[in-house]
Short mmCIF file of C-alpha atoms and ligand atoms in Angstrom, two decimals:
data_model
loop_
_atom_site.label_atom_id
_atom_site.label_comp_id
_atom_site.label_asym_id
_atom_site.label_seq_id
_atom_site.Cartn_x
_atom_site.Cartn_y
_atom_site.Cartn_z
CA MET A 1007 -41.35 -30.04 -13.89
CA ARG A 1008 -39.92 -30.32 -10.35
CA VAL A 1009 -39.50 -33.77 -8.78
CA VAL A 1010 -38.03 -34.86 -5.44
CA LEU A 1011 -36.52 -38.36 -5.42
CA MET A 1012 -36.35 -39.94 -1.98
CA GLY A 1013 -35.43 -43.43 -0.61
CA PRO A 1014 -32.92 -45.15 1.71
CA PRO A 1015 -29.22 -45.13 0.85
CA GLY A 1016 -28.61 -47.64 -1.85
CA ALA A 1017 -32.24 -47.78 -2.99
CA GLY A 1018 -31.21 -46.63 -6.47
CA LYS A 1019 -31.81 -42.93 -6.40
CA GLY A 1020 -28.69 -41.96 -8.24
CA THR A 1021 -28.97 -44.66 -10.87
CA GLN A 1022 -32.63 -43.89 -11.60
CA ALA A 1023 -32.15 -40.14 -11.26
CA LYS A 1024 -29.75 -40.04 -14.32
CA ARG A 1025 -32.39 -41.92 -16.38
CA LEU A 1026 -35.35 -39.75 -15.32
CA ALA A 1027 -33.42 -36.48 -15.76
CA GLU A 1028 -32.58 -37.55 -19.37
CA LYS A 1029 -36.07 -38.75 -20.14
CA PHE A 1030 -37.83 -35.65 -18.91
CA ARG A 1031 -35.01 -33.09 -19.56
CA MET A 1032 -34.53 -32.04 -15.96
CA ALA A 1033 -31.44 -30.77 -14.22
CA HIS A 1034 -30.25 -33.53 -11.84
CA LEU A 1035 -29.09 -32.03 -8.47
CA SER A 1036 -27.66 -34.69 -6.07
CA SER A 1037 -26.80 -33.28 -2.66
CA GLY A 1038 -24.38 -36.13 -2.09
CA ASP A 1039 -22.60 -35.50 -5.39
CA ILE A 1040 -22.45 -31.75 -4.73
CA PHE A 1041 -20.97 -32.28 -1.29
CA ARG A 1042 -18.35 -34.86 -2.64
CA ALA A 1043 -17.31 -32.31 -5.24
CA GLU A 1044 -16.91 -29.70 -2.59
CA LYS A 1045 -14.85 -31.96 -0.47
CA ALA A 1046 -12.69 -32.97 -3.42
CA GLY A 1047 -12.05 -29.19 -4.16
CA GLY A 1048 -10.42 -29.01 -0.71
CA SER A 1049 -12.39 -26.02 0.62
CA ALA A 1050 -12.91 -25.29 4.36
CA LEU A 1051 -16.74 -26.11 3.71
CA GLY A 1052 -15.77 -29.36 2.04
CA ALA A 1053 -13.61 -30.37 5.19
CA LYS A 1054 -16.60 -29.58 7.42
CA LEU A 1055 -19.00 -31.76 5.20
CA ALA A 1056 -16.50 -34.62 5.24
CA GLU A 1057 -16.68 -34.81 9.04
CA TYR A 1058 -20.43 -35.64 8.88
CA MET A 1059 -20.29 -37.77 5.70
CA SER A 1060 -17.49 -40.05 6.85
CA ALA A 1061 -19.37 -40.80 10.20
CA GLY A 1062 -22.64 -41.53 8.18
CA LYS A 1063 -24.24 -38.60 9.86
CA LEU A 1064 -26.53 -36.02 8.23
CA VAL A 1065 -24.83 -32.66 7.59
CA PRO A 1066 -26.61 -29.95 9.76
CA ASP A 1067 -29.66 -28.36 8.06
CA GLU A 1068 -28.30 -24.72 8.00
CA ILE A 1069 -25.37 -25.91 5.96
CA VAL A 1070 -27.41 -28.16 3.65
CA VAL A 1071 -30.10 -25.56 2.92
CA ASP A 1072 -27.55 -22.90 2.11
CA VAL A 1073 -25.60 -25.09 -0.42
CA MET A 1074 -28.81 -26.46 -1.99
CA ALA A 1075 -30.73 -23.15 -2.12
CA LYS A 1076 -27.70 -21.69 -4.11
CA ALA A 1077 -27.50 -24.80 -6.43
CA ILE A 1078 -31.26 -24.59 -7.18
CA ARG A 1079 -31.14 -20.86 -7.89
CA GLU A 1080 -28.27 -21.43 -10.33
CA CYS A 1081 -30.00 -24.12 -12.39
CA SER A 1082 -33.69 -23.52 -12.17
CA ALA A 1083 -34.32 -20.55 -14.49
CA GLY A 1084 -37.62 -22.06 -15.69
CA GLY A 1085 -36.22 -25.57 -16.37
CA GLY A 1086 -37.03 -28.96 -14.90
CA LEU A 1087 -35.44 -29.95 -11.72
CA LEU A 1088 -34.76 -33.37 -10.14
CA LEU A 1089 -33.62 -33.37 -6.54
CA ASP A 1090 -31.99 -36.48 -5.43
CA GLY A 1091 -30.97 -36.77 -1.65
CA PHE A 1092 -32.47 -33.49 -0.73
CA PRO A 1093 -34.53 -32.79 1.38
CA ARG A 1094 -33.61 -35.33 4.03
CA THR A 1095 -35.15 -33.64 7.14
CA VAL A 1096 -38.48 -31.94 7.79
CA PRO A 1097 -36.75 -28.46 8.24
CA GLN A 1098 -35.00 -28.96 4.84
CA ALA A 1099 -38.37 -29.76 3.23
CA GLN A 1100 -39.86 -26.66 4.76
CA ALA A 1101 -37.00 -24.46 3.50
CA LEU A 1102 -37.36 -26.01 -0.03
CA ASP A 1103 -41.17 -25.37 0.03
CA LYS A 1104 -40.45 -21.76 0.96
CA GLN A 1105 -37.84 -21.26 -1.82
CA LEU A 1106 -40.03 -22.93 -4.44
CA ALA A 1107 -43.14 -20.91 -3.44
CA ALA A 1108 -41.28 -17.69 -3.64
CA SER A 1109 -40.29 -18.51 -7.24
CA ARG A 1110 -43.84 -19.80 -8.01
CA THR A 1111 -42.36 -23.15 -9.06
CA PRO A 1112 -43.89 -25.79 -6.59
CA LEU A 1113 -43.18 -29.48 -6.51
CA ASP A 1114 -44.98 -31.70 -9.02
CA ALA A 1115 -44.07 -34.98 -7.64
CA VAL A 1116 -42.40 -36.57 -4.62
CA VAL A 1117 -41.20 -40.09 -5.52
CA VAL A 1118 -39.96 -42.57 -2.86
CA ILE A 1119 -37.97 -45.62 -4.08
CA THR A 1120 -38.31 -48.39 -1.41
CA ALA A 1121 -35.77 -51.10 -0.69
CA ASP A 1122 -35.46 -53.79 1.90
CA ASP A 1123 -32.62 -53.65 4.28
CA GLU A 1124 -30.88 -56.81 3.05
CA GLN A 1125 -30.97 -55.54 -0.59
CA ILE A 1126 -29.66 -52.08 0.58
CA VAL A 1127 -26.59 -53.62 2.31
CA ARG A 1128 -25.77 -55.82 -0.70
CA ARG A 1129 -26.20 -52.87 -3.03
CA ILE A 1130 -24.06 -50.46 -1.15
CA THR A 1131 -21.27 -52.79 -0.43
CA GLY A 1132 -20.94 -53.68 -4.12
CA ARG A 1133 -21.26 -50.06 -5.32
CA ARG A 1134 -18.49 -48.61 -7.47
CA SER A 1135 -18.47 -45.22 -9.42
CA CYS A 1136 -16.58 -43.47 -11.97
CA PRO A 1137 -14.52 -40.62 -10.71
CA LYS A 1138 -14.53 -38.96 -13.98
CA CYS A 1139 -18.18 -39.11 -15.24
CA GLY A 1140 -20.05 -40.30 -12.07
CA ARG A 1141 -21.53 -43.36 -13.71
CA ILE A 1142 -22.71 -45.93 -11.03
CA TYR A 1143 -21.89 -49.56 -11.23
CA HIS A 1144 -22.28 -52.63 -8.96
CA THR A 1145 -19.76 -55.38 -8.87
CA GLU A 1146 -22.49 -58.02 -9.13
CA PHE A 1147 -25.69 -56.48 -10.32
CA MET A 1148 -24.35 -53.88 -12.86
CA PRO A 1149 -20.79 -54.76 -13.59
CA PRO A 1150 -18.70 -52.80 -16.16
CA ARG A 1151 -17.68 -54.73 -19.16
CA GLU A 1152 -13.88 -54.80 -18.02
CA ASN A 1153 -13.35 -55.42 -14.38
CA ASN A 1154 -13.27 -52.16 -12.25
CA VAL A 1155 -12.98 -49.90 -15.34
CA CYS A 1156 -15.67 -47.37 -16.54
CA ASP A 1157 -17.26 -48.52 -19.89
CA ASP A 1158 -17.45 -44.83 -21.10
CA ASP A 1159 -14.11 -43.30 -20.32
CA LYS A 1160 -11.91 -46.25 -19.08
CA ALA A 1161 -11.17 -44.53 -15.68
CA THR A 1162 -10.50 -47.00 -12.72
CA LEU A 1163 -13.64 -47.07 -10.55
CA ASP A 1164 -13.84 -45.88 -7.00
CA GLN A 1165 -15.50 -47.17 -3.85
CA ARG A 1166 -17.02 -44.46 -1.66
CA ALA A 1167 -15.26 -44.08 1.78
CA ASP A 1168 -18.75 -44.14 3.53
CA ASP A 1169 -19.88 -47.42 1.76
CA LYS A 1170 -18.29 -49.57 4.50
CA GLU A 1171 -20.67 -51.69 6.61
CA ASP A 1172 -20.46 -49.81 9.92
CA VAL A 1173 -21.02 -46.43 8.32
CA VAL A 1174 -23.83 -47.86 6.28
CA ARG A 1175 -25.62 -48.95 9.39
CA GLN A 1176 -25.32 -45.35 10.80
CA ARG A 1177 -26.68 -43.95 7.46
CA LEU A 1178 -29.68 -46.34 7.57
CA GLU A 1179 -30.36 -45.31 11.10
CA ALA A 1180 -30.29 -41.59 10.16
CA TYR A 1181 -32.66 -42.42 7.21
CA TYR A 1182 -35.31 -44.04 9.40
CA ARG A 1183 -35.04 -41.43 12.19
CA GLN A 1184 -34.71 -38.17 10.20
CA THR A 1185 -35.69 -38.77 6.53
CA GLU A 1186 -38.66 -41.05 6.71
CA PRO A 1187 -40.75 -38.35 8.53
CA VAL A 1188 -40.23 -36.13 5.42
CA ILE A 1189 -42.46 -38.59 3.56
CA GLY A 1190 -45.22 -37.97 6.19
CA TYR A 1191 -44.60 -34.18 5.89
CA TYR A 1192 -45.23 -34.38 2.14
CA ARG A 1193 -48.19 -36.74 2.55
CA GLN A 1194 -49.94 -34.18 4.80
CA SER A 1195 -49.12 -31.02 2.74
CA ASN A 1196 -49.15 -32.42 -0.81
CA GLY A 1197 -50.62 -35.99 -0.53
CA GLU A 1198 -51.77 -36.34 -3.97
CA HIS A 1199 -48.29 -35.72 -5.38
CA VAL A 1200 -46.51 -38.47 -3.35
CA VAL A 1201 -45.94 -41.97 -4.75
CA GLU A 1202 -43.80 -45.03 -3.62
CA VAL A 1203 -42.17 -47.25 -6.15
CA ASP A 1204 -40.95 -50.78 -5.32
CA GLY A 1205 -37.08 -50.50 -5.81
CA ASN A 1206 -36.42 -54.15 -5.02
CA ARG A 1207 -36.92 -55.08 -8.65
CA ALA A 1208 -34.50 -55.09 -11.66
CA PRO A 1209 -33.29 -51.55 -12.69
CA GLU A 1210 -35.31 -51.42 -15.91
CA GLU A 1211 -38.57 -52.33 -14.09
CA VAL A 1212 -37.98 -49.64 -11.54
CA THR A 1213 -37.28 -47.08 -14.32
CA ALA A 1214 -40.52 -47.96 -16.05
CA SER A 1215 -42.58 -47.54 -12.94
CA LEU A 1216 -40.89 -44.21 -12.09
CA ILE A 1217 -41.51 -42.93 -15.66
CA GLU A 1218 -45.18 -43.95 -15.42
CA ALA A 1219 -45.57 -42.16 -11.89
CA VAL A 1220 -43.81 -39.00 -12.87
CA SER A 1221 -45.77 -38.71 -16.09
CA ARG A 1222 -49.02 -39.18 -14.12
CA LEU A 1223 -48.17 -36.87 -11.23
CA ALA A 1224 -46.80 -34.02 -13.32
CA GLY A 1225 -49.19 -34.42 -16.14
CA ALA A 1226 -46.23 -34.75 -18.56
P1 LIG B 1586 -26.87 -42.26 -0.68
O1 LIG B 1586 -26.73 -42.14 -2.22
O2 LIG B 1586 -26.26 -43.51 -0.18
O3 LIG B 1586 -28.25 -41.99 -0.25
P2 LIG B 1586 -25.82 -39.55 -0.70
O4 LIG B 1586 -24.69 -39.54 -1.60
O5 LIG B 1586 -26.98 -38.90 -1.07
O6 LIG B 1586 -25.98 -41.00 -0.08
O7 LIG B 1586 -25.27 -38.75 0.60
C1 LIG B 1586 -23.93 -39.16 1.24
C2 LIG B 1586 -23.76 -38.37 2.54
O8 LIG B 1586 -23.91 -36.97 2.27
C3 LIG B 1586 -24.91 -38.66 3.61
O9 LIG B 1586 -24.65 -39.76 4.35
C4 LIG B 1586 -24.90 -37.32 4.44
O10 LIG B 1586 -23.73 -37.35 5.37
C5 LIG B 1586 -24.59 -36.31 3.33
N1 LIG B 1586 -25.79 -35.69 2.82
C6 LIG B 1586 -26.33 -35.78 1.55
N2 LIG B 1586 -27.45 -35.16 1.35
C7 LIG B 1586 -27.79 -34.63 2.58
C8 LIG B 1586 -28.89 -33.96 3.05
N3 LIG B 1586 -29.96 -33.57 2.26
N4 LIG B 1586 -28.96 -33.58 4.39
C9 LIG B 1586 -27.91 -33.98 5.18
N5 LIG B 1586 -26.81 -34.69 4.87
C10 LIG B 1586 -26.76 -34.98 3.59
P1 LIG B 1587 -28.60 -44.42 -4.01
O1 LIG B 1587 -28.34 -43.21 -4.86
O2 LIG B 1587 -29.99 -44.44 -3.62
O3 LIG B 1587 -27.69 -44.51 -2.81
P2 LIG B 1587 -27.46 -45.93 -6.26
O4 LIG B 1587 -28.18 -45.54 -7.45
O5 LIG B 1587 -26.06 -45.41 -6.07
O6 LIG B 1587 -28.35 -45.66 -4.89
O7 LIG B 1587 -27.32 -47.49 -6.11
C1 LIG B 1587 -26.72 -48.26 -5.24
C2 LIG B 1587 -26.02 -49.45 -5.79
O8 LIG B 1587 -26.97 -50.46 -6.24
C3 LIG B 1587 -25.20 -49.22 -7.07
O9 LIG B 1587 -23.98 -50.14 -7.02
C4 LIG B 1587 -26.19 -49.62 -8.17
O10 LIG B 1587 -25.37 -50.07 -9.30
C5 LIG B 1587 -26.97 -50.67 -7.57
N1 LIG B 1587 -28.31 -50.75 -8.01
C6 LIG B 1587 -29.17 -49.66 -8.22
N2 LIG B 1587 -30.47 -50.03 -8.61
C7 LIG B 1587 -30.37 -51.41 -8.51
C8 LIG B 1587 -31.47 -52.43 -8.93
N3 LIG B 1587 -32.69 -52.07 -9.20
N4 LIG B 1587 -31.03 -53.65 -8.75
C9 LIG B 1587 -29.79 -54.03 -8.41
N5 LIG B 1587 -28.76 -53.07 -8.14
C10 LIG B 1587 -29.08 -51.88 -8.27
#
């Protein structure tokens, strides 16, 4: 099963992707996580990615498509695939379609998690994550048991550098201008496989709707 998870920054893609990937045994590929790992590794590519990410701008399509095509090839030997944060532009969606058509493994579902701007800003400014295992928390909505410490491995939680309010505004602008059109692209080419899920609700309610939608669309 191959699923694309879309939605504005802070909608809950990462949180929900972990749950869906586990439930349906899919490999979870997050473009943001892959880029942050590249940046942390200190490569020249990582430094280039960081320029765009810290400004809240989308990384250019040629770079994104290259990195993600390789990541998909490395993990999709017949297994399930959950793409989180990719594609984010129409040319990226076209490149993905081409790659999946060549391997005869087309998308089963495109799921969009919606969220209001006010909710997005509250979620992003309170977001914290574990540098060791990647688990996502929120200072108010999903706090760890012990203040600022990961429940699972006791590492001190991090705040992402691009989760500051001025960068968040840039990212939202990029979403509405460059990423929302991707939903239209999929509706046109693959309309029956697209579904929107209201992400303004409690995490468990969102998870239940996502599981229902993916099961239905993918015939799982
Ligand atoms: P969020 O979880 O808030 O939606 P991500 O972690 O997915 O953010 O992405 C962080 C940043 O990485 C983006 O603001 C952008 O600079 C870059 N990025 C991630 N995925 C893509 C993509 N598919 N195309 C272009 N840039 C991307
Ligand atoms: P995205 O990957 O779309 O940027 P995340 O999954 O990282 O979003 O979630 C953004 C922040 O909002 C995190 O701090 C997360 O704990 C919190 N969050 C996610 N889903 C919900 C929800 N349904 N209700 C309240 N907070 C949420």
